[in-house]
Amino acid sequence: MSLNIFTQPLRSLLSSSSKLFTPSSGASSSRAASSFAHLGDLQPAKGSTHVDIRYGRGPGSQRGGTSGRGHKGQKARNGKGVRLGFEGGQTPLHRKVPKRGFINFTSKTYAPLSLSTLQKFISEGRIDPTLPIGISTIVQSNAVHGLSGFAGIKLLGEPNPDLPLPQLELNLSRYSKASAQSVLDAGGKVTAVYHNNLSLRREVFPEKFIGREVGDAKPTRKNDILYYTNPKKYGYLAESVSTSARKMTPAEWTEGTVNAAESQTQAQI
């Protein structure tokens, strides 16, 4: 580049440099427009920003004078406001209304299944009595219409004398005394099996767990441990726990269930 460019007038210099940004005749309009775009053209979306309210800037701002706090009073002072439910010192409404009962968030509700309904479904051929009957069998036969909001299935009632009661092997969540005794008198077997949300979902939707390793659930709450280790309640852990779970420490309970699971696995092998 020669030094003559510095001696040219400013007007000719600007005109020559503007040719660099002139789009060619063969270029498209979008490409020509993009060559002129730069960061200064970026703007926020319409309506996404707003101007902050400037309080106390005169009457013309509509927020002058008292700045929207009204006149004298507790709510007009610095650090204004009262707590939620405060009614000036009088007895608030939430203390006037009496309280009745409470919501036990640890309670569990079981879907009821009458023994007569189970007999009816067996007599109609909708349930095979020769196979073990669990929660998945009951739900798939529509004897219980889903387990939404339930922690399992509980067998209730007495048998229907007009229908046969074959020897059944039941693996449900819980049983009433009359229903369990009726099944045992007929030569059957009842076992109370614990389920959490995941294992219960595996029972209801087994097709969704194909190829997934999901182990059996183990009770963790004290009430569940005492229930499912009690042979009088037909708990499935009654045989694996040698001593009463009420006398066991958490460490002994964990170690005992692990050893029982290992021994059961070795027996299957």
PDB file of C-alpha atoms in Angstrom:
ATOM      1  CA  MET A   1       0.000   0.000   0.000  1.00  0.00           C
ATOM      2  CA  SER A   2       1.428   3.351  -1.032  1.00  0.00           C
ATOM      3  CA  LEU A   3       1.537   6.380   1.191  1.00  0.00           C
ATOM      4  CA  ASN A   4      -0.656   8.321  -1.225  1.00  0.00           C
ATOM      5  CA  ILE A   5      -3.744   7.067   0.592  1.00  0.00           C
ATOM      6  CA  PHE A   6      -2.900   9.276   3.571  1.00  0.00           C
ATOM      7  CA  THR A   7      -2.760  12.342   1.317  1.00  0.00           C
ATOM      8  CA  GLN A   8      -6.207  11.847  -0.175  1.00  0.00           C
ATOM      9  CA  PRO A   9      -9.050  13.966   1.116  1.00  0.00           C
ATOM     10  CA  LEU A  10     -11.169  12.484   3.879  1.00  0.00           C
ATOM     11  CA  ARG A  11     -14.230  12.307   1.633  1.00  0.00           C
ATOM     12  CA  SER A  12     -12.523  10.134  -0.985  1.00  0.00           C
ATOM     13  CA  LEU A  13     -11.119   7.879   1.748  1.00  0.00           C
ATOM     14  CA  LEU A  14     -14.569   7.227   3.214  1.00  0.00           C
ATOM     15  CA  SER A  15     -16.103   6.602  -0.201  1.00  0.00           C
ATOM     16  CA  SER A  16     -13.451   4.047  -1.073  1.00  0.00           C
ATOM     17  CA  SER A  17     -13.819   2.226   2.242  1.00  0.00           C
ATOM     18  CA  SER A  18     -17.632   2.080   1.930  1.00  0.00           C
ATOM     19  CA  LYS A  19     -17.270  -0.146  -1.145  1.00  0.00           C
ATOM     20  CA  LEU A  20     -16.113  -2.955   1.128  1.00  0.00           C
ATOM     21  CA  PHE A  21     -19.581  -3.164   2.697  1.00  0.00           C
ATOM     22  CA  THR A  22     -21.563  -2.807  -0.545  1.00  0.00           C
ATOM     23  CA  PRO A  23     -23.329  -6.139  -1.345  1.00  0.00           C
ATOM     24  CA  SER A  24     -22.642  -7.690  -4.684  1.00  0.00           C
ATOM     25  CA  SER A  25     -25.376  -7.841  -7.288  1.00  0.00           C
ATOM     26  CA  GLY A  26     -25.502 -11.649  -7.189  1.00  0.00           C
ATOM     27  CA  ALA A  27     -25.909 -11.894  -3.385  1.00  0.00           C
ATOM     28  CA  SER A  28     -29.338 -12.540  -1.893  1.00  0.00           C
ATOM     29  CA  SER A  29     -31.167  -9.907   0.092  1.00  0.00           C
ATOM     30  CA  SER A  30     -30.891 -11.907   3.352  1.00  0.00           C
ATOM     31  CA  ARG A  31     -27.158 -12.271   2.949  1.00  0.00           C
ATOM     32  CA  ALA A  32     -26.830  -8.590   2.176  1.00  0.00           C
ATOM     33  CA  ALA A  33     -28.837  -7.665   5.250  1.00  0.00           C
ATOM     34  CA  SER A  34     -26.799  -9.981   7.453  1.00  0.00           C
ATOM     35  CA  SER A  35     -23.598  -8.251   6.444  1.00  0.00           C
ATOM     36  CA  PHE A  36     -24.874  -5.063   8.101  1.00  0.00           C
ATOM     37  CA  ALA A  37     -26.038  -6.768  11.354  1.00  0.00           C
ATOM     38  CA  HIS A  38     -23.969  -6.221  14.492  1.00  0.00           C
ATOM     39  CA  LEU A  39     -24.341  -6.550  18.270  1.00  0.00           C
ATOM     40  CA  GLY A  40     -25.784  -3.082  18.574  1.00  0.00           C
ATOM     41  CA  ASP A  41     -28.941  -4.240  16.788  1.00  0.00           C
ATOM     42  CA  LEU A  42     -29.839  -6.821  19.450  1.00  0.00           C
ATOM     43  CA  GLN A  43     -32.846  -5.901  21.584  1.00  0.00           C
ATOM     44  CA  PRO A  44     -34.833  -7.743  24.269  1.00  0.00           C
ATOM     45  CA  ALA A  45     -38.185  -9.219  23.346  1.00  0.00           C
ATOM     46  CA  LYS A  46     -41.101  -6.846  23.514  1.00  0.00           C
ATOM     47  CA  GLY A  47     -42.695  -6.882  26.946  1.00  0.00           C
ATOM     48  CA  SER A  48     -39.864  -8.815  28.615  1.00  0.00           C
ATOM     49  CA  THR A  49     -38.440  -5.736  30.355  1.00  0.00           C
ATOM     50  CA  HIS A  50     -39.979  -2.841  32.221  1.00  0.00           C
ATOM     51  CA  VAL A  51     -38.817   0.337  33.847  1.00  0.00           C
ATOM     52  CA  ASP A  52     -38.510   0.176  37.629  1.00  0.00           C
ATOM     53  CA  ILE A  53     -40.857   2.382  39.614  1.00  0.00           C
ATOM     54  CA  ARG A  54     -39.017   5.367  41.131  1.00  0.00           C
ATOM     55  CA  TYR A  55     -40.775   6.258  44.358  1.00  0.00           C
ATOM     56  CA  GLY A  56     -40.728   9.740  45.866  1.00  0.00           C
ATOM     57  CA  ARG A  57     -39.843  11.659  42.695  1.00  0.00           C
ATOM     58  CA  GLY A  58     -42.582  14.291  42.807  1.00  0.00           C
ATOM     59  CA  PRO A  59     -46.338  14.342  42.132  1.00  0.00           C
ATOM     60  CA  GLY A  60     -45.851  13.993  38.396  1.00  0.00           C
ATOM     61  CA  SER A  61     -44.469  10.487  38.793  1.00  0.00           C
ATOM     62  CA  GLN A  62     -47.713   9.270  40.468  1.00  0.00           C
ATOM     63  CA  ARG A  63     -45.533   7.792  43.190  1.00  0.00           C
ATOM     64  CA  GLY A  64     -44.485  10.950  44.933  1.00  0.00           C
ATOM     65  CA  GLY A  65     -45.303  12.283  48.382  1.00  0.00           C
ATOM     66  CA  THR A  66     -46.169   9.245  50.468  1.00  0.00           C
ATOM     67  CA  SER A  67     -44.740   6.920  47.783  1.00  0.00           C
ATOM     68  CA  GLY A  68     -47.833   4.724  47.641  1.00  0.00           C
ATOM     69  CA  ARG A  69     -47.959   4.065  51.401  1.00  0.00           C
ATOM     70  CA  GLY A  70     -50.930   6.259  52.118  1.00  0.00           C
ATOM     71  CA  HIS A  71     -50.971   8.479  55.197  1.00  0.00           C
ATOM     72  CA  LYS A  72     -49.973   7.940  58.802  1.00  0.00           C
ATOM     73  CA  GLY A  73     -50.285   4.498  60.252  1.00  0.00           C
ATOM     74  CA  GLN A  74     -48.447   1.296  61.056  1.00  0.00           C
ATOM     75  CA  LYS A  75     -48.187   0.326  57.390  1.00  0.00           C
ATOM     76  CA  ALA A  76     -46.760   3.726  56.428  1.00  0.00           C
ATOM     77  CA  ARG A  77     -43.635   3.452  58.569  1.00  0.00           C
ATOM     78  CA  ASN A  78     -40.234   2.116  57.715  1.00  0.00           C
ATOM     79  CA  GLY A  79     -40.197  -1.663  57.999  1.00  0.00           C
ATOM     80  CA  LYS A  80     -43.974  -1.524  57.586  1.00  0.00           C
ATOM     81  CA  GLY A  81     -46.328  -4.444  57.648  1.00  0.00           C
ATOM     82  CA  VAL A  82     -47.717  -6.989  60.082  1.00  0.00           C
ATOM     83  CA  ARG A  83     -47.397 -10.737  60.119  1.00  0.00           C
ATOM     84  CA  LEU A  84     -49.858 -12.957  58.299  1.00  0.00           C
ATOM     85  CA  GLY A  85     -53.017 -13.507  60.343  1.00  0.00           C
ATOM     86  CA  PHE A  86     -52.447 -10.520  62.670  1.00  0.00           C
ATOM     87  CA  GLU A  87     -55.707  -8.687  63.445  1.00  0.00           C
ATOM     88  CA  GLY A  88     -54.549  -5.732  65.499  1.00  0.00           C
ATOM     89  CA  GLY A  89     -54.179  -7.604  68.757  1.00  0.00           C
ATOM     90  CA  GLN A  90     -57.614  -9.210  68.972  1.00  0.00           C
ATOM     91  CA  THR A  91     -57.981 -12.966  68.944  1.00  0.00           C
ATOM     92  CA  PRO A  92     -57.332 -13.977  65.317  1.00  0.00           C
ATOM     93  CA  LEU A  93     -59.668 -16.199  63.378  1.00  0.00           C
ATOM     94  CA  HIS A  94     -57.339 -19.188  63.318  1.00  0.00           C
ATOM     95  CA  ARG A  95     -57.459 -19.257  67.127  1.00  0.00           C
ATOM     96  CA  LYS A  96     -61.220 -18.866  67.342  1.00  0.00           C
ATOM     97  CA  VAL A  97     -61.978 -21.884  65.162  1.00  0.00           C
ATOM     98  CA  PRO A  98     -61.665 -25.155  67.152  1.00  0.00           C
ATOM     99  CA  LYS A  99     -59.449 -27.956  65.904  1.00  0.00           C
ATOM    100  CA  ARG A 100     -60.698 -31.519  65.580  1.00  0.00           C
ATOM    101  CA  GLY A 101     -58.501 -34.527  64.851  1.00  0.00           C
ATOM    102  CA  PHE A 102     -55.363 -34.704  62.752  1.00  0.00           C
ATOM    103  CA  ILE A 103     -54.016 -36.251  59.555  1.00  0.00           C
ATOM    104  CA  ASN A 104     -51.739 -39.219  60.115  1.00  0.00           C
ATOM    105  CA  PHE A 105     -49.278 -38.984  57.226  1.00  0.00           C
ATOM    106  CA  THR A 106     -47.778 -42.382  58.077  1.00  0.00           C
ATOM    107  CA  SER A 107     -51.051 -44.313  57.842  1.00  0.00           C
ATOM    108  CA  LYS A 108     -51.598 -46.821  55.047  1.00  0.00           C
ATOM    109  CA  THR A 109     -54.822 -47.785  53.323  1.00  0.00           C
ATOM    110  CA  TYR A 110     -55.252 -51.214  51.768  1.00  0.00           C
ATOM    111  CA  ALA A 111     -57.598 -52.087  48.942  1.00  0.00           C
ATOM    112  CA  PRO A 112     -60.313 -54.418  50.291  1.00  0.00           C
ATOM    113  CA  LEU A 113     -60.860 -57.813  48.691  1.00  0.00           C
ATOM    114  CA  SER A 114     -63.628 -60.038  50.028  1.00  0.00           C
ATOM    115  CA  LEU A 115     -63.095 -63.767  50.144  1.00  0.00           C
ATOM    116  CA  SER A 116     -66.451 -64.342  48.434  1.00  0.00           C
ATOM    117  CA  THR A 117     -65.312 -62.216  45.474  1.00  0.00           C
ATOM    118  CA  LEU A 118     -62.155 -64.301  45.229  1.00  0.00           C
ATOM    119  CA  GLN A 119     -64.278 -67.473  45.217  1.00  0.00           C
ATOM    120  CA  LYS A 120     -66.485 -66.049  42.476  1.00  0.00           C
ATOM    121  CA  PHE A 121     -63.543 -65.179  40.233  1.00  0.00           C
ATOM    122  CA  ILE A 122     -62.048 -68.642  40.757  1.00  0.00           C
ATOM    123  CA  SER A 123     -65.324 -70.370  39.894  1.00  0.00           C
ATOM    124  CA  GLU A 124     -65.626 -68.255  36.728  1.00  0.00           C
ATOM    125  CA  GLY A 125     -62.122 -69.266  35.635  1.00  0.00           C
ATOM    126  CA  ARG A 126     -60.698 -65.752  35.861  1.00  0.00           C
ATOM    127  CA  ILE A 127     -58.127 -66.804  38.499  1.00  0.00           C
ATOM    128  CA  ASP A 128     -56.202 -70.082  38.473  1.00  0.00           C
ATOM    129  CA  PRO A 129     -56.310 -71.593  41.979  1.00  0.00           C
ATOM    130  CA  THR A 130     -53.433 -73.987  41.285  1.00  0.00           C
ATOM    131  CA  LEU A 131     -50.911 -71.134  41.035  1.00  0.00           C
ATOM    132  CA  PRO A 132     -49.767 -68.771  43.815  1.00  0.00           C
ATOM    133  CA  ILE A 133     -52.114 -65.774  43.947  1.00  0.00           C
ATOM    134  CA  GLY A 134     -50.426 -62.440  44.511  1.00  0.00           C
ATOM    135  CA  ILE A 135     -51.236 -58.786  44.033  1.00  0.00           C
ATOM    136  CA  SER A 136     -50.471 -58.895  40.299  1.00  0.00           C
ATOM    137  CA  THR A 137     -52.926 -61.771  39.791  1.00  0.00           C
ATOM    138  CA  ILE A 138     -55.687 -59.939  41.659  1.00  0.00           C
ATOM    139  CA  VAL A 139     -55.203 -56.667  39.763  1.00  0.00           C
ATOM    140  CA  GLN A 140     -54.933 -58.298  36.333  1.00  0.00           C
ATOM    141  CA  SER A 141     -58.172 -60.208  36.945  1.00  0.00           C
ATOM    142  CA  ASN A 142     -59.944 -56.940  37.884  1.00  0.00           C
ATOM    143  CA  ALA A 143     -61.002 -58.285  41.257  1.00  0.00           C
ATOM    144  CA  VAL A 144     -59.450 -55.011  42.508  1.00  0.00           C
ATOM    145  CA  HIS A 145     -59.599 -52.094  40.090  1.00  0.00           C
ATOM    146  CA  GLY A 146     -56.108 -50.664  40.443  1.00  0.00           C
ATOM    147  CA  LEU A 147     -54.070 -49.711  43.499  1.00  0.00           C
ATOM    148  CA  SER A 148     -53.930 -45.931  43.137  1.00  0.00           C
ATOM    149  CA  GLY A 149     -53.670 -44.525  46.652  1.00  0.00           C
ATOM    150  CA  PHE A 150     -53.422 -47.970  48.266  1.00  0.00           C
ATOM    151  CA  ALA A 151     -50.448 -49.657  49.909  1.00  0.00           C
ATOM    152  CA  GLY A 152     -51.547 -53.183  48.998  1.00  0.00           C
ATOM    153  CA  ILE A 153     -54.501 -55.581  49.195  1.00  0.00           C
ATOM    154  CA  LYS A 154     -56.188 -56.930  52.329  1.00  0.00           C
ATOM    155  CA  LEU A 155     -58.364 -60.032  52.288  1.00  0.00           C
ATOM    156  CA  LEU A 156     -61.595 -59.633  54.271  1.00  0.00           C
ATOM    157  CA  GLY A 157     -64.803 -61.457  55.120  1.00  0.00           C
ATOM    158  CA  GLU A 158     -65.929 -65.049  55.301  1.00  0.00           C
ATOM    159  CA  PRO A 159     -66.329 -67.548  52.452  1.00  0.00           C
ATOM    160  CA  ASN A 160     -69.525 -67.960  50.466  1.00  0.00           C
ATOM    161  CA  PRO A 161     -71.010 -71.362  51.359  1.00  0.00           C
ATOM    162  CA  ASP A 162     -72.589 -71.658  47.900  1.00  0.00           C
ATOM    163  CA  LEU A 163     -69.195 -71.497  46.144  1.00  0.00           C
ATOM    164  CA  PRO A 164     -66.239 -73.894  46.473  1.00  0.00           C
ATOM    165  CA  LEU A 165     -63.089 -72.791  48.285  1.00  0.00           C
ATOM    166  CA  PRO A 166     -60.097 -74.746  46.937  1.00  0.00           C
ATOM    167  CA  GLN A 167     -56.659 -74.916  48.489  1.00  0.00           C
ATOM    168  CA  LEU A 168     -55.125 -71.519  47.803  1.00  0.00           C
ATOM    169  CA  GLU A 169     -51.655 -70.082  48.214  1.00  0.00           C
ATOM    170  CA  LEU A 170     -52.152 -66.366  48.862  1.00  0.00           C
ATOM    171  CA  ASN A 171     -49.380 -63.762  48.965  1.00  0.00           C
ATOM    172  CA  LEU A 172     -51.241 -60.541  49.765  1.00  0.00           C
ATOM    173  CA  SER A 173     -50.476 -57.620  52.043  1.00  0.00           C
ATOM    174  CA  ARG A 174     -52.744 -58.362  55.006  1.00  0.00           C
ATOM    175  CA  TYR A 175     -55.602 -60.597  56.117  1.00  0.00           C
ATOM    176  CA  SER A 176     -58.466 -60.446  58.546  1.00  0.00           C
ATOM    177  CA  LYS A 177     -58.678 -63.225  61.142  1.00  0.00           C
ATOM    178  CA  ALA A 178     -61.826 -64.758  59.652  1.00  0.00           C
ATOM    179  CA  SER A 179     -60.582 -64.785  56.047  1.00  0.00           C
ATOM    180  CA  ALA A 180     -57.145 -66.173  56.911  1.00  0.00           C
ATOM    181  CA  GLN A 181     -58.618 -68.900  59.099  1.00  0.00           C
ATOM    182  CA  SER A 182     -61.072 -69.890  56.362  1.00  0.00           C
ATOM    183  CA  VAL A 183     -58.272 -70.324  53.824  1.00  0.00           C
ATOM    184  CA  LEU A 184     -56.187 -72.320  56.299  1.00  0.00           C
ATOM    185  CA  ASP A 185     -59.138 -74.560  57.174  1.00  0.00           C
ATOM    186  CA  ALA A 186     -59.538 -75.344  53.464  1.00  0.00           C
ATOM    187  CA  GLY A 187     -55.927 -76.553  53.365  1.00  0.00           C
ATOM    188  CA  GLY A 188     -54.467 -73.400  51.866  1.00  0.00           C
ATOM    189  CA  LYS A 189     -51.585 -71.129  52.851  1.00  0.00           C
ATOM    190  CA  VAL A 190     -51.548 -67.385  53.532  1.00  0.00           C
ATOM    191  CA  THR A 191     -48.499 -65.118  53.636  1.00  0.00           C
ATOM    192  CA  ALA A 192     -48.438 -61.398  54.376  1.00  0.00           C
ATOM    193  CA  VAL A 193     -45.887 -59.754  52.057  1.00  0.00           C
ATOM    194  CA  TYR A 194     -44.619 -56.176  52.435  1.00  0.00           C
ATOM    195  CA  HIS A 195     -44.502 -53.831  49.426  1.00  0.00           C
ATOM    196  CA  ASN A 196     -43.236 -50.318  48.973  1.00  0.00           C
ATOM    197  CA  ASN A 197     -44.196 -48.039  46.080  1.00  0.00           C
ATOM    198  CA  LEU A 198     -41.591 -49.468  43.688  1.00  0.00           C
ATOM    199  CA  SER A 199     -42.271 -53.139  44.372  1.00  0.00           C
ATOM    200  CA  LEU A 200     -46.013 -52.499  44.243  1.00  0.00           C
ATOM    201  CA  ARG A 201     -45.609 -50.877  40.845  1.00  0.00           C
ATOM    202  CA  ARG A 202     -43.574 -53.878  39.710  1.00  0.00           C
ATOM    203  CA  GLU A 203     -46.435 -56.162  40.753  1.00  0.00           C
ATOM    204  CA  VAL A 204     -49.075 -54.132  38.914  1.00  0.00           C
ATOM    205  CA  PHE A 205     -47.007 -53.374  35.767  1.00  0.00           C
ATOM    206  CA  PRO A 206     -44.524 -56.245  35.343  1.00  0.00           C
ATOM    207  CA  GLU A 207     -44.044 -55.477  31.638  1.00  0.00           C
ATOM    208  CA  LYS A 208     -42.396 -52.155  32.521  1.00  0.00           C
ATOM    209  CA  PHE A 209     -39.659 -53.894  34.514  1.00  0.00           C
ATOM    210  CA  ILE A 210     -38.445 -56.294  31.854  1.00  0.00           C
ATOM    211  CA  GLY A 211     -34.636 -56.204  31.881  1.00  0.00           C
ATOM    212  CA  ARG A 212     -34.479 -54.261  35.159  1.00  0.00           C
ATOM    213  CA  GLU A 213     -33.091 -55.699  38.374  1.00  0.00           C
ATOM    214  CA  VAL A 214     -35.494 -54.675  41.154  1.00  0.00           C
ATOM    215  CA  GLY A 215     -35.148 -56.538  44.448  1.00  0.00           C
ATOM    216  CA  ASP A 216     -37.884 -57.382  46.896  1.00  0.00           C
ATOM    217  CA  ALA A 217     -38.936 -54.663  49.306  1.00  0.00           C
ATOM    218  CA  LYS A 218     -37.886 -54.790  52.961  1.00  0.00           C
ATOM    219  CA  PRO A 219     -39.826 -53.009  55.728  1.00  0.00           C
ATOM    220  CA  THR A 220     -38.010 -50.113  57.361  1.00  0.00           C
ATOM    221  CA  ARG A 221     -40.582 -48.702  59.782  1.00  0.00           C
ATOM    222  CA  LYS A 222     -40.836 -50.271  63.235  1.00  0.00           C
ATOM    223  CA  ASN A 223     -44.542 -51.098  62.933  1.00  0.00           C
ATOM    224  CA  ASP A 224     -44.022 -52.829  59.597  1.00  0.00           C
ATOM    225  CA  ILE A 225     -41.035 -54.789  60.896  1.00  0.00           C
ATOM    226  CA  LEU A 226     -43.004 -56.024  63.904  1.00  0.00           C
ATOM    227  CA  TYR A 227     -45.990 -56.939  61.725  1.00  0.00           C
ATOM    228  CA  TYR A 228     -44.214 -58.870  58.988  1.00  0.00           C
ATOM    229  CA  THR A 229     -41.950 -60.725  61.439  1.00  0.00           C
ATOM    230  CA  ASN A 230     -44.907 -61.870  63.537  1.00  0.00           C
ATOM    231  CA  PRO A 231     -45.998 -65.453  62.754  1.00  0.00           C
ATOM    232  CA  LYS A 232     -49.462 -64.710  64.168  1.00  0.00           C
ATOM    233  CA  LYS A 233     -49.892 -62.132  61.389  1.00  0.00           C
ATOM    234  CA  TYR A 234     -48.593 -64.625  58.779  1.00  0.00           C
ATOM    235  CA  GLY A 235     -45.591 -62.376  58.064  1.00  0.00           C
ATOM    236  CA  TYR A 236     -43.216 -63.529  55.359  1.00  0.00           C
ATOM    237  CA  LEU A 237     -40.189 -62.688  57.540  1.00  0.00           C
ATOM    238  CA  ALA A 238     -41.324 -64.740  60.519  1.00  0.00           C
ATOM    239  CA  GLU A 239     -39.256 -67.768  59.493  1.00  0.00           C
ATOM    240  CA  SER A 240     -36.076 -65.824  58.610  1.00  0.00           C
ATOM    241  CA  VAL A 241     -35.916 -63.857  61.889  1.00  0.00           C
ATOM    242  CA  SER A 242     -34.905 -66.161  64.742  1.00  0.00           C
ATOM    243  CA  THR A 243     -35.669 -63.773  67.620  1.00  0.00           C
ATOM    244  CA  SER A 244     -38.429 -61.253  68.157  1.00  0.00           C
ATOM    245  CA  ALA A 245     -37.885 -58.098  66.143  1.00  0.00           C
ATOM    246  CA  ARG A 246     -39.052 -56.071  69.134  1.00  0.00           C
ATOM    247  CA  LYS A 247     -35.847 -57.053  70.970  1.00  0.00           C
ATOM    248  CA  MET A 248     -33.516 -56.481  68.028  1.00  0.00           C
ATOM    249  CA  THR A 249     -31.413 -53.380  67.466  1.00  0.00           C
ATOM    250  CA  PRO A 250     -31.397 -51.717  64.011  1.00  0.00           C
ATOM    251  CA  ALA A 251     -27.940 -53.198  63.336  1.00  0.00           C
ATOM    252  CA  GLU A 252     -29.088 -56.705  64.259  1.00  0.00           C
ATOM    253  CA  TRP A 253     -32.198 -56.316  62.115  1.00  0.00           C
ATOM    254  CA  THR A 254     -30.147 -55.240  59.076  1.00  0.00           C
ATOM    255  CA  GLU A 255     -27.588 -58.001  59.559  1.00  0.00           C
ATOM    256  CA  GLY A 256     -30.275 -60.621  60.125  1.00  0.00           C
ATOM    257  CA  THR A 257     -32.219 -59.786  56.985  1.00  0.00           C
ATOM    258  CA  VAL A 258     -29.038 -59.709  54.894  1.00  0.00           C
ATOM    259  CA  ASN A 259     -27.989 -63.129  56.154  1.00  0.00           C
ATOM    260  CA  ALA A 260     -31.472 -64.502  55.535  1.00  0.00           C
ATOM    261  CA  ALA A 261     -31.428 -63.188  51.969  1.00  0.00           C
ATOM    262  CA  GLU A 262     -27.997 -64.745  51.333  1.00  0.00           C
ATOM    263  CA  SER A 263     -29.090 -68.115  52.731  1.00  0.00           C
ATOM    264  CA  GLN A 264     -32.239 -68.040  50.609  1.00  0.00           C
ATOM    265  CA  THR A 265     -30.181 -67.290  47.499  1.00  0.00           C
ATOM    266  CA  GLN A 266     -27.796 -70.165  48.244  1.00  0.00           C
ATOM    267  CA  ALA A 267     -30.737 -72.516  48.778  1.00  0.00           C
ATOM    268  CA  GLN A 268     -32.144 -71.593  45.365  1.00  0.00           C
ATOM    269  CA  ILE A 269     -28.767 -72.241  43.727  1.00  0.00           C
TER     270      ILE A 269
END
